[in-house]
Coordinates of C-alpha atoms in Angstrom, one line a residue:
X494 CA 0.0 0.0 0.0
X495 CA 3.1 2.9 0.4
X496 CA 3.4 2.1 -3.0
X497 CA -0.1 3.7 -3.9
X498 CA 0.0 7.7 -4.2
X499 CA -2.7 10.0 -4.5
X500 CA -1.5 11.1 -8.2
X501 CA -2.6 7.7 -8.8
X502 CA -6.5 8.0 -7.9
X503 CA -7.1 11.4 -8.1
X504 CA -9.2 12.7 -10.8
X505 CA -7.2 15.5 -13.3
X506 CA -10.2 17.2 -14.9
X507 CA -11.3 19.0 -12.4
X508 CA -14.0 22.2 -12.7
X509 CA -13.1 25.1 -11.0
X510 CA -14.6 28.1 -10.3
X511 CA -13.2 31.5 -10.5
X512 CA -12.9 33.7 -7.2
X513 CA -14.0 36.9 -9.1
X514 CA -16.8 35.0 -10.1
X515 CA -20.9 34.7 -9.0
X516 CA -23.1 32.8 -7.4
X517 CA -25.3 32.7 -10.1
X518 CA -22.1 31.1 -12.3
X519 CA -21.7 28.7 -9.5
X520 CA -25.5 27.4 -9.8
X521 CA -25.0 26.8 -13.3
X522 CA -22.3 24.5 -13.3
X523 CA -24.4 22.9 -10.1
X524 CA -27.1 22.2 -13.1
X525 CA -24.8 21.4 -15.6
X526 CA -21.8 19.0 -14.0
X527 CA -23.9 17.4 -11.5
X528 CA -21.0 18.3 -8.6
X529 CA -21.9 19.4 -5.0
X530 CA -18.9 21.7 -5.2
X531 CA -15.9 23.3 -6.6
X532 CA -12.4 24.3 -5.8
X533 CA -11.8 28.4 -6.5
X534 CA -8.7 29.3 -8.5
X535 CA -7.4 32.7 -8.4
X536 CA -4.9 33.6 -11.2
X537 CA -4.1 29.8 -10.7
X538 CA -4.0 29.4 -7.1
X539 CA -6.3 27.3 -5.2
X540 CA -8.1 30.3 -2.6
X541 CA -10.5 28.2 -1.7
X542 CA -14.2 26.0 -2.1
X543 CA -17.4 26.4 -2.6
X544 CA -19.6 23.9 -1.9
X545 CA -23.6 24.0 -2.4
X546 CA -24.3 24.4 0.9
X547 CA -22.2 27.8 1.6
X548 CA -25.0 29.1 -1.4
X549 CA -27.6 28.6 0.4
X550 CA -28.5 32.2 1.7
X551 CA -26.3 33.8 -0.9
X552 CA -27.6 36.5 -3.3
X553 CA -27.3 35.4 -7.1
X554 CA -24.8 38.6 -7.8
X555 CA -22.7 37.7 -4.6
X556 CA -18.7 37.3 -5.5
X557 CA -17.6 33.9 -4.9
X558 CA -14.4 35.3 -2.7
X559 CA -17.5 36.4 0.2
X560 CA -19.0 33.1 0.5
X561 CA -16.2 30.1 -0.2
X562 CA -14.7 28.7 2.5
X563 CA -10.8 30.1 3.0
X564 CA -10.0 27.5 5.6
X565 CA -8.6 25.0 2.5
X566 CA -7.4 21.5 3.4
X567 CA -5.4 20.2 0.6
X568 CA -3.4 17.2 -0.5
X569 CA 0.1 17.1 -2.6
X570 CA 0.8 14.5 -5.6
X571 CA 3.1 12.4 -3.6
X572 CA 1.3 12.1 -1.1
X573 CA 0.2 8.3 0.0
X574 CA -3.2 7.2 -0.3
X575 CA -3.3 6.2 3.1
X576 CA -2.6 9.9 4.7
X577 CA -4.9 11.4 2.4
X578 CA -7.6 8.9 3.8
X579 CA -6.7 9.6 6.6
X580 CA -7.4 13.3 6.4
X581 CA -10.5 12.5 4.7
X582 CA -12.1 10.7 7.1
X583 CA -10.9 13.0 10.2
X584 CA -11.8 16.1 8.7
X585 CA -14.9 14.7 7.7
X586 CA -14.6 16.4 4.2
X587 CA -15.1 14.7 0.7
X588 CA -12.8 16.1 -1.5
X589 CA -9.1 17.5 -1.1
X590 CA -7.8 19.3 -3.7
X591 CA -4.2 18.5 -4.8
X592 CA -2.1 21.3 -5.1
X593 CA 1.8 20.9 -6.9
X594 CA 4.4 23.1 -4.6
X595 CA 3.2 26.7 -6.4
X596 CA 0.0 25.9 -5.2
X597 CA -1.5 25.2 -8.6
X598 CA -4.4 23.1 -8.8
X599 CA -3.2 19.3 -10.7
X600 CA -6.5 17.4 -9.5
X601 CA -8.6 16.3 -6.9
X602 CA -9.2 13.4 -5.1
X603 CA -12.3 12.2 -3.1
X604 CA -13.7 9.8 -0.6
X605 CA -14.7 7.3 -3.1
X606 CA -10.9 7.6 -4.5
X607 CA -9.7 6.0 -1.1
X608 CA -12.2 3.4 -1.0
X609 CA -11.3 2.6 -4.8
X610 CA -7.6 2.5 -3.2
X611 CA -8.4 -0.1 -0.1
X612 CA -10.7 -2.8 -2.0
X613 CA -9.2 -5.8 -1.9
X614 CA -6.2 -4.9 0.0
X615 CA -3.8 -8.0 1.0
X616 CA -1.7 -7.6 4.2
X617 CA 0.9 -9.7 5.6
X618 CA -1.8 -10.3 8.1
X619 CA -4.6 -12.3 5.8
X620 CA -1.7 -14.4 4.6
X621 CA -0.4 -15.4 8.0
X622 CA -3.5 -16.2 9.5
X623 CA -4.3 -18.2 5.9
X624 CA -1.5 -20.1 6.4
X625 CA -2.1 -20.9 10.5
X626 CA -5.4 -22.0 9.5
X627 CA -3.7 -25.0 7.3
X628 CA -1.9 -26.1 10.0
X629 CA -4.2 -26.4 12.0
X630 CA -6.8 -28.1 9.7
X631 CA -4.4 -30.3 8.0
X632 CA -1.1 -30.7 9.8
X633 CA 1.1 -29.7 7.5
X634 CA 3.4 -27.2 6.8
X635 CA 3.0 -25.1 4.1
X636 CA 6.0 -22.5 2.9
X637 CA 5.6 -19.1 1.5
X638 CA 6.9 -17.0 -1.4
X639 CA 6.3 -14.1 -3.8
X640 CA 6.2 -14.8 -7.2
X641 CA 4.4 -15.3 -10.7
X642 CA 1.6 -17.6 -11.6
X643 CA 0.0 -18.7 -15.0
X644 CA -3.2 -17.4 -14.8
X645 CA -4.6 -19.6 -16.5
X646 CA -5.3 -23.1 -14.5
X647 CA -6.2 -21.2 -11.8
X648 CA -8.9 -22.9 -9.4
X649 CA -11.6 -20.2 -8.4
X650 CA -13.2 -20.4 -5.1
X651 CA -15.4 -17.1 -5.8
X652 CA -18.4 -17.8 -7.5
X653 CA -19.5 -13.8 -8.8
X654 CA -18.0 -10.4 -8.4
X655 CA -18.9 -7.1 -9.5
X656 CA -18.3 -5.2 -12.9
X657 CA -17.5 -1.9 -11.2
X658 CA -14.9 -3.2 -8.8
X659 CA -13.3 -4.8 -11.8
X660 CA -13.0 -1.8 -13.8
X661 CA -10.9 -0.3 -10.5
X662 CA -9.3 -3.3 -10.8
X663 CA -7.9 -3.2 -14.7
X664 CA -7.2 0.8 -14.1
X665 CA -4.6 -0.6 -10.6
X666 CA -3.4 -3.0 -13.2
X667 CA -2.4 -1.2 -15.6
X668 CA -0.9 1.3 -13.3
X669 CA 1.3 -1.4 -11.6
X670 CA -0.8 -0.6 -8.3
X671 CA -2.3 -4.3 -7.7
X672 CA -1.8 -6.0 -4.7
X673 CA -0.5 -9.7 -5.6
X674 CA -3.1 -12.7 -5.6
X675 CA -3.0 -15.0 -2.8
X676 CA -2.4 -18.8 -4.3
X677 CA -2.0 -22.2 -2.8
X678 CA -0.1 -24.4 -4.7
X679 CA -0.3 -28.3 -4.0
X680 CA 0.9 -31.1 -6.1
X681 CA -0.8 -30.4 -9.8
X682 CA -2.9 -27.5 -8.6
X683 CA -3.2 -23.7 -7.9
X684 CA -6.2 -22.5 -6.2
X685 CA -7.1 -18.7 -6.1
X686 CA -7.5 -18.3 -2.4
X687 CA -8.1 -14.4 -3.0
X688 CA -7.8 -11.8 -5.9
X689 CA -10.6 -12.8 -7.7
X690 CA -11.4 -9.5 -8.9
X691 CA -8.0 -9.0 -10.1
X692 CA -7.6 -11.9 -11.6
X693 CA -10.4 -11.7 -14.1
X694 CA -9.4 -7.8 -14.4
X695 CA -5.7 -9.4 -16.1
X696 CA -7.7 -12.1 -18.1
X697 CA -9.6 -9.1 -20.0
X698 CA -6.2 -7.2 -20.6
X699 CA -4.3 -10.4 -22.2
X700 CA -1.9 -10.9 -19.5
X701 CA -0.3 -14.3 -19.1
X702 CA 0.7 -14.4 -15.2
X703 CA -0.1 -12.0 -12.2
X704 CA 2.1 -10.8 -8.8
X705 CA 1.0 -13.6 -6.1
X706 CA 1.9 -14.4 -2.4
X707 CA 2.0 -18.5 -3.2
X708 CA 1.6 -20.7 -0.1
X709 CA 3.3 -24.1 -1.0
X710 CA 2.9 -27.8 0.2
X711 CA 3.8 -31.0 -1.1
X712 CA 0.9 -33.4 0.0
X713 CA -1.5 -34.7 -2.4
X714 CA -4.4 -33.3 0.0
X715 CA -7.7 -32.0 -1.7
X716 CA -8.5 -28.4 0.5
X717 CA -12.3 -27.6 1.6
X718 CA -12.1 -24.9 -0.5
X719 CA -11.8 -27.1 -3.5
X720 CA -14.7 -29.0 -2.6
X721 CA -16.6 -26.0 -2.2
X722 CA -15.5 -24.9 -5.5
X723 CA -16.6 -28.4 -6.9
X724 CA -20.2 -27.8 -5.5
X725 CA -20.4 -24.3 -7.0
X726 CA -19.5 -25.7 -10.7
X727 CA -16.5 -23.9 -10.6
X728 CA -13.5 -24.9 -12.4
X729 CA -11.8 -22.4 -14.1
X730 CA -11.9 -18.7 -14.1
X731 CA -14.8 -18.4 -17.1
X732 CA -17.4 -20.0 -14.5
X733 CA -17.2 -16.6 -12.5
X734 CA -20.1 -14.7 -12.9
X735 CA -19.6 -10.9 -13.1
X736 CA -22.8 -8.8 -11.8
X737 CA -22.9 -5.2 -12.9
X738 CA -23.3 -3.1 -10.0
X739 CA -27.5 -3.0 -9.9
X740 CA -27.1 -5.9 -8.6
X741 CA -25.3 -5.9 -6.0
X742 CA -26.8 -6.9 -2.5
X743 CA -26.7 -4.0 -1.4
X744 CA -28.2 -2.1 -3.1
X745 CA -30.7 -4.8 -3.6
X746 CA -31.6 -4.1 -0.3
X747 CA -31.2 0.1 -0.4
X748 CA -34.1 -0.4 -3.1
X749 CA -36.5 -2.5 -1.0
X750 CA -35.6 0.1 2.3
X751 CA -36.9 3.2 0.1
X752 CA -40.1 1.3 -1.7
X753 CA -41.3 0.3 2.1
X754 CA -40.8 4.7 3.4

């Protein structure tokens, strides 16, 4: 994850709006971009934002400089993904302008950026436990390294994901941002213990092998999770079924919450 950098999530056309500006110029690009809110630019510089709410009791021929607010929190290009979360979340703002060292405005990056950034994160945690719970169910003793795998020949043991976590999944991809697969490999077979998403994401963009922590053993020992695969009609990565996001549980269940108020 230190690896992952706000340059790399951030969106870089951003609308701004002009401190010598209007209210009445701000409620048009309102109506016409769909955003809540926009950073102000002064000869360049990032003064401020404006969001819909400071308009509220603002007169149409009001100068933007009287109603944005000054008190700016903003993020640089290098900055990690993680820090800028972190701000985000504290501050309980959505959006942090990122700023290059003259205080020019280079993009913007939002909440929904650093969730894009954590889905699907691996940590040396998930591995370790992984592999404590195969000693445990099977006595042996499984090593571990990082390496490449075919992707091809790979044993699912996830039956659907979504289409819109996949699409942040080919843009990490090809941005060399994705965190390796999670493999075990036993005597003539690798099974995809997690990384599903990614997975299917380098199967769309031709790629032949993919970054993977592999956890190794040498018995012939079928896994539960194979067995589980078995009874899901899973055998390769094809018999994944990818759900756009409409319908995903949960919004499945947003849906049924508003028809019932």
């Amino acid at each position: 994850m230190d690896k992952k950098r706000v340059k790399d999530y951030m969106t870089y056309d951003v609308v701004t709006v002009d401190a010598q500006g209007i209210v009445r110029e701000v409620f048009e690009k309102i109506r016409t971009t769909n955003h809540d809110g926009f950073p102000v630019v002064d000869n360049g510089e990032v003064v401020g934002y404006i969001a819909a709410r400071d308009l509220l009791f603002a007169h149409p021929s009001t100068q933007v400089r009287e109603v944005m607010s000054s008190h700016l929190i903003v993020a640089d290009p290098d900055m990690s993904i993680n820090d800028a979360a972190r701000v985000i979340f504290r501050s309980g703002i959505q959006k942090l302008p990122v700023v290059d060292e003259k205080n020019h405005l280079v993009g913007i990056v939002s909440n929904s950026d650093v969730i894009r950034s954590q889905i699907e994160h691996v940590s040396p945690e998930k591995v370790f436990n992984f592999i404590t719970t195969l000693k445990k169910l099977y006595g042996i003793e499984p090593t571990l390294r990082r390496g490449s795998v075919p992707i091809e020949g790979l044993l699912p043991t996830q039956s659907k994901i979504y289409e819109d976590e996949l699409e942040g999944r080919m843009y990490e991809i090809r941005k060399g941002l994705a965190e390796p697969l999670i493999v075990v490999s036993r005597p003539g077979r690798n099974i995809l213990v997690d990384g599903h998403h990614r997975a299917i994401a380098a199967k769309r963009l031709g790629l032949l092998t993919l970054d993977a922590y592999i956890i190794e053993f040498t018995e012939d020992i079928e896994l539960g999770m194979e067995r589980t695969a078995r009874s899901m009609h899973l055998e390769t990565l094809d018999d994944i079924q990818v759900l756009d996001y409409a319908r995903h549980p949960l919004v499945a269940l947003t849906h049924r919450l508003v028809k019932r108020v």
